[in-house]
XYZ file of C-alpha atoms in Angstrom:
371
model
C 48.377 19.726 -91.110
C 50.045 20.226 -87.789
C 51.016 17.128 -85.454
C 49.479 16.838 -81.989
C 52.894 17.907 -80.587
C 53.078 21.011 -82.996
C 49.625 21.884 -81.990
C 50.191 21.859 -78.231
C 53.678 23.491 -78.594
C 51.802 26.807 -79.480
C 50.731 27.176 -75.949
C 54.194 27.366 -74.749
C 56.274 28.663 -77.703
C 56.776 31.974 -75.620
C 58.866 30.211 -72.996
C 60.835 27.478 -74.783
C 61.811 26.025 -78.068
C 60.218 23.288 -79.905
C 63.321 21.008 -79.306
C 62.917 21.649 -75.549
C 59.395 20.772 -75.527
C 59.879 17.644 -77.637
C 62.543 16.635 -75.091
C 60.163 16.926 -72.310
C 57.710 14.800 -74.258
C 60.439 12.071 -74.941
C 61.219 11.986 -71.252
C 57.584 11.530 -70.431
C 57.079 8.690 -72.935
C 60.085 6.948 -71.411
C 58.276 6.853 -68.173
C 54.780 6.077 -69.463
C 56.040 3.473 -72.139
C 53.318 2.777 -74.689
C 50.369 3.795 -72.369
C 49.900 7.135 -73.773
C 49.603 8.628 -77.252
C 51.256 11.934 -78.160
C 48.260 13.963 -77.497
C 48.090 12.533 -73.933
C 51.714 13.156 -73.287
C 51.380 16.766 -74.359
C 48.526 17.405 -72.077
C 50.516 15.903 -69.115
C 53.463 18.245 -69.918
C 51.293 21.277 -70.331
C 49.666 20.553 -66.947
C 53.152 20.151 -65.306
C 54.072 23.434 -66.903
C 50.955 25.190 -65.251
C 49.461 25.832 -68.765
C 45.653 26.115 -68.482
C 44.286 23.264 -70.754
C 40.837 23.459 -69.281
C 37.900 23.871 -71.786
C 34.383 25.085 -71.332
C 31.553 22.632 -72.122
C 30.464 24.745 -75.097
C 33.949 24.408 -76.737
C 33.943 20.641 -76.767
C 33.307 18.796 -79.987
C 33.281 15.129 -80.881
C 36.917 15.740 -82.401
C 38.363 17.470 -79.125
C 40.203 14.446 -78.018
C 41.444 14.559 -74.406
C 39.747 17.305 -72.403
C 39.689 18.718 -68.884
C 36.709 20.535 -67.490
C 35.557 21.880 -64.155
C 31.803 21.284 -63.558
C 28.929 20.730 -61.140
C 27.221 17.389 -61.152
C 23.589 17.891 -62.135
C 22.328 14.300 -62.137
C 23.716 10.866 -61.525
C 22.443 7.465 -63.031
C 22.801 4.092 -61.208
C 25.875 2.001 -61.884
C 25.151 -0.765 -64.317
C 27.115 -3.979 -64.856
C 27.570 -5.653 -68.195
C 29.494 -8.522 -69.592
C 32.432 -8.116 -72.069
C 33.303 -10.364 -74.959
C 36.102 -12.033 -72.710
C 33.682 -12.900 -70.095
C 34.683 -10.333 -67.652
C 32.216 -7.862 -65.839
C 32.272 -4.241 -66.595
C 30.616 -1.302 -64.876
C 29.281 1.898 -66.313
C 27.636 5.028 -64.870
C 26.430 8.338 -66.369
C 26.576 11.845 -65.114
C 25.162 15.091 -66.523
C 27.639 17.844 -65.666
C 27.465 21.559 -66.204
C 29.303 24.871 -66.175
C 28.226 28.404 -67.103
C 28.332 27.590 -70.852
C 26.132 24.423 -70.885
C 25.810 20.878 -69.884
C 27.192 17.449 -71.203
C 27.143 13.749 -70.477
C 30.011 12.251 -68.696
C 30.253 8.391 -69.243
C 32.198 6.598 -66.302
C 33.624 3.224 -66.913
C 34.836 0.543 -64.466
C 36.986 2.229 -61.776
C 35.459 5.628 -62.594
C 32.066 4.289 -62.165
C 33.095 3.209 -58.669
C 33.195 6.779 -57.566
C 29.313 6.688 -58.074
C 28.732 3.432 -56.388
C 30.744 4.666 -53.254
C 28.776 8.058 -53.198
C 32.080 9.975 -53.786
C 30.419 11.564 -56.788
C 26.779 12.775 -56.140
C 24.355 15.417 -57.417
C 25.437 18.860 -56.428
C 29.142 18.628 -55.884
C 31.743 20.232 -58.118
C 34.462 18.178 -59.775
C 37.403 18.447 -62.086
C 37.435 15.724 -64.678
C 39.759 14.685 -67.512
C 38.441 12.317 -70.277
C 38.013 11.944 -73.937
C 35.362 13.547 -76.155
C 33.325 11.460 -78.475
C 30.061 11.449 -80.336
C 27.199 9.580 -78.748
C 23.535 8.845 -79.423
C 22.520 12.030 -77.808
C 25.370 14.292 -78.803
C 28.755 14.938 -77.704
C 29.889 13.066 -74.495
C 33.140 12.919 -72.225
C 34.110 9.389 -71.403
C 36.331 8.389 -68.540
C 38.310 5.350 -68.337
C 41.581 3.865 -67.232
C 43.631 7.059 -67.620
C 41.032 9.622 -66.798
C 40.806 11.531 -63.491
C 38.049 12.788 -61.262
C 38.878 15.219 -58.388
C 36.421 16.837 -56.125
C 36.722 20.729 -56.011
C 36.717 22.840 -52.895
C 34.537 25.505 -54.549
C 31.200 25.555 -56.350
C 31.365 25.791 -60.099
C 28.835 28.258 -61.638
C 26.207 26.578 -63.607
C 23.730 27.928 -66.190
C 21.046 25.807 -67.303
C 19.152 26.486 -70.296
C 15.470 25.908 -70.047
C 13.326 25.448 -73.153
C 9.815 26.330 -73.874
C 7.525 23.797 -75.091
C 6.966 25.488 -78.494
C 10.751 25.312 -79.043
C 10.941 21.557 -78.608
C 11.352 19.456 -81.837
C 11.953 15.845 -82.794
C 15.429 14.880 -82.318
C 16.521 17.304 -79.724
C 18.485 16.136 -76.650
C 19.498 17.415 -73.213
C 16.327 19.255 -72.883
C 15.550 21.077 -69.708
C 11.986 22.328 -69.010
C 9.806 23.953 -66.391
C 6.176 23.285 -66.838
C 2.801 22.905 -65.219
C 1.188 19.460 -64.974
C -1.896 19.501 -67.013
C -2.819 15.691 -66.499
C -0.949 13.356 -64.306
C -2.222 10.344 -66.151
C -2.116 6.894 -64.773
C 0.404 3.999 -64.579
C -0.305 1.174 -67.102
C 1.452 -2.374 -66.789
C 2.581 -4.274 -69.852
C 4.576 -7.466 -70.714
C 8.167 -6.918 -71.941
C 9.495 -9.130 -74.707
C 11.601 -10.973 -72.085
C 8.395 -11.994 -70.189
C 8.879 -9.453 -67.449
C 6.342 -6.725 -66.293
C 6.925 -3.065 -67.000
C 4.902 0.111 -66.244
C 4.495 3.304 -68.262
C 2.887 6.492 -67.408
C 2.133 9.522 -69.730
C 1.936 12.937 -68.200
C 0.840 16.032 -70.043
C 2.762 19.331 -69.398
C 1.933 22.876 -70.292
C 3.521 26.247 -70.336
C 2.663 29.720 -71.956
C 3.679 28.257 -75.447
C 1.786 24.955 -75.600
C 1.634 21.462 -74.184
C 3.618 18.348 -74.492
C 3.483 14.641 -73.149
C 6.340 13.140 -71.240
C 6.571 9.351 -70.876
C 7.827 7.855 -67.662
C 8.837 4.250 -67.189
C 8.749 1.629 -64.340
C 9.742 3.180 -60.877
C 9.496 6.683 -62.282
C 5.734 6.203 -62.918
C 5.385 6.630 -59.102
C 5.185 10.380 -59.286
C 4.850 12.425 -56.115
C 3.028 15.334 -57.678
C -0.535 16.151 -59.065
C -2.274 18.284 -61.553
C -1.329 21.955 -61.511
C 1.932 21.221 -59.762
C 4.829 22.882 -61.539
C 7.824 20.645 -62.214
C 11.252 20.689 -63.593
C 12.390 18.201 -66.223
C 16.266 17.738 -66.849
C 18.073 15.853 -69.378
C 15.101 14.659 -71.480
C 15.118 14.105 -75.325
C 12.272 14.397 -77.918
C 11.147 11.756 -80.258
C 8.056 11.235 -82.292
C 5.123 9.008 -81.167
C 4.449 6.706 -84.011
C 0.785 6.284 -82.919
C -0.264 9.993 -82.378
C 2.385 11.590 -84.778
C 3.282 14.057 -81.991
C 6.623 14.839 -80.537
C 6.942 13.713 -76.897
C 9.584 13.760 -74.227
C 11.482 10.878 -72.919
C 13.735 10.700 -70.110
C 17.448 9.546 -70.385
C 18.720 7.128 -67.534
C 20.050 9.992 -65.643
C 17.254 12.308 -66.392
C 15.287 13.950 -63.403
C 11.697 15.052 -62.911
C 11.052 17.014 -59.714
C 8.686 19.491 -58.263
C 9.729 23.245 -58.384
C 8.126 26.431 -57.071
C 8.529 28.260 -60.441
C 5.531 30.205 -61.436
C 4.527 28.604 -64.998
C 1.074 29.665 -66.607
C -0.933 27.610 -69.005
C -4.139 28.213 -70.823
C -5.689 25.370 -72.896
C -6.105 26.494 -76.577
C -9.781 26.289 -77.520
C -10.689 26.066 -81.241
C -13.974 27.330 -82.420
C -15.907 24.524 -84.056
C -16.131 26.188 -87.430
C -12.324 26.187 -87.602
C -11.990 22.512 -87.243
C -10.402 20.651 -90.092
C -9.817 16.785 -90.792
C -6.802 14.765 -89.450
C -5.845 17.264 -86.736
C -6.163 17.309 -82.888
C -8.382 19.874 -81.027
C -9.705 20.998 -77.788
C -13.072 22.638 -77.764
C -15.650 23.966 -75.208
C -19.277 24.161 -75.787
C -22.791 22.871 -74.824
C -24.269 19.441 -75.343
C -26.970 19.685 -78.134
C -27.363 15.851 -78.642
C -26.904 12.831 -76.586
C -26.886 9.063 -77.747
C -26.713 5.967 -75.933
C -23.964 3.646 -74.811
C -23.306 0.784 -77.218
C -21.415 -2.382 -76.665
C -19.297 -3.985 -79.344
C -16.818 -6.948 -79.694
C -13.245 -6.066 -80.530
C -10.965 -8.019 -82.855
C -9.342 -9.693 -79.834
C -12.717 -10.927 -78.630
C -12.987 -8.293 -75.859
C -16.073 -6.187 -75.236
C -15.831 -2.257 -75.836
C -18.252 0.475 -75.596
C -18.925 3.662 -77.488
C -21.470 6.466 -77.410
C -21.949 9.694 -79.360
C -23.007 13.200 -78.520
C -23.190 16.591 -80.362
C -21.420 19.650 -78.971
C -22.303 23.368 -80.068
C -20.658 26.719 -79.682
C -21.220 30.217 -81.073
C -19.815 29.023 -84.350
C -21.171 25.571 -85.126
C -22.139 22.037 -84.034
C -19.999 18.848 -84.256
C -20.511 15.171 -83.499
C -18.190 13.713 -80.904
C -17.580 9.824 -80.655
C -16.560 8.598 -77.139
C -14.811 5.340 -76.867
C -14.228 3.192 -73.919
C -14.506 4.779 -70.467
C -15.140 8.104 -72.195
C -18.664 6.764 -73.285
C -19.844 6.897 -69.643
C -19.858 10.557 -69.672
C -23.296 10.462 -71.489
C -24.862 9.234 -68.167
C -23.510 12.406 -66.490
C -24.792 15.091 -68.849
C -27.954 16.451 -70.279
C -28.836 18.750 -73.192
C -27.424 22.074 -72.316
C -24.557 20.666 -70.196
C -21.349 22.654 -70.617
C -18.224 20.265 -71.644
C -14.643 20.789 -72.228
C -13.101 18.118 -74.578
C -9.283 17.968 -74.764
C -7.005 16.622 -77.389
C -9.747 14.877 -79.649
C -8.832 13.795 -83.085
C -10.864 14.545 -86.031
C -11.849 12.258 -88.863
C -14.512 11.865 -91.489
C -17.834 10.340 -90.110
C -20.461 8.288 -91.696
C -22.141 11.305 -93.435
C -18.710 12.579 -94.660
C -18.702 15.288 -92.203
C -15.836 15.862 -89.787
C -16.320 14.552 -86.380
C -14.221 14.423 -83.152
C -13.059 11.240 -81.600
C -11.818 10.758 -78.115
C -9.054 8.129 -77.656
C -7.021 7.092 -74.530
C -4.975 10.254 -74.854
C -8.121 12.598 -74.895
C -10.128 13.971 -71.861
C -13.653 15.122 -71.402
C -14.586 17.342 -68.492
C -18.266 18.333 -67.525
C -18.171 21.956 -66.598
C -21.814 22.509 -65.739
C -24.446 19.837 -65.707
């Protein structure tokens, strides 16, 4: 196995001997003392010799060690402070940077993070950075600390952003970029945090030609400036399974971005014929009301009062019972026999007569198309 010095020497073996290269490293080590390891010393020598040590983002792995890249800043997080074990205060900020081969997270510590606080580093500018590659929770990252560098470039770095389609998104994926249409903008809900503070959460449904998916927004991000049928771009999201619905959803990282775009994205709700409905699945149906029940109140386990109603919906293939919980129950006051309705994302279960029925929960929707 080659040493770090031997590995780097291969880049200059056509212009000097190994002894000459080693001598340069020894001289640099005398200057730097114990501050740098052999790999860092070699990188310094190669840079002074004019050897191109730059990497493309696609070439970086968790074992790449010290890397230099020229990139454009795609998004910037806020600077956060934290307490170290010795009682001192540290700072950290995250960037998402990209080149023509992909994108990667750059983690800036302490003085490096100060560039974000002073707005020297901002979204859209091109920079050259030298840092250390390492594995993170969301894939390979480049960390910039005491011996790292950040330099603005006087030209724009070309960036190629890969956009996924919804059908391609799977649990565990990270650094997801997506263009989609807003199907349902949802509403912000407040909740109590474990520390007693109040938070807000909002679930927005997005769709494209291949399907639909929910994205969860937290706190200040719940104040979205767009509405249904707007087209948006999501950058640097990650996918995880919702333990309640069992579906894969999107979450934004700290430096993730959601913004409106002019991209033309089509979406059509997938309507399932009633005869094809199976148990323990989620469906959208369209049909005519063929039976209407009354709203009934009941007492929840927590002592609160809830409401529920039933109706039957028919299409050309069959008829099914639909149970409407909570605010959904009020739709029975808006319809009559023969009304046309669209029910979106209702879950199936076995009813009292052992027949499959549809249940509308908080994530479901019902629309009256024709009264």
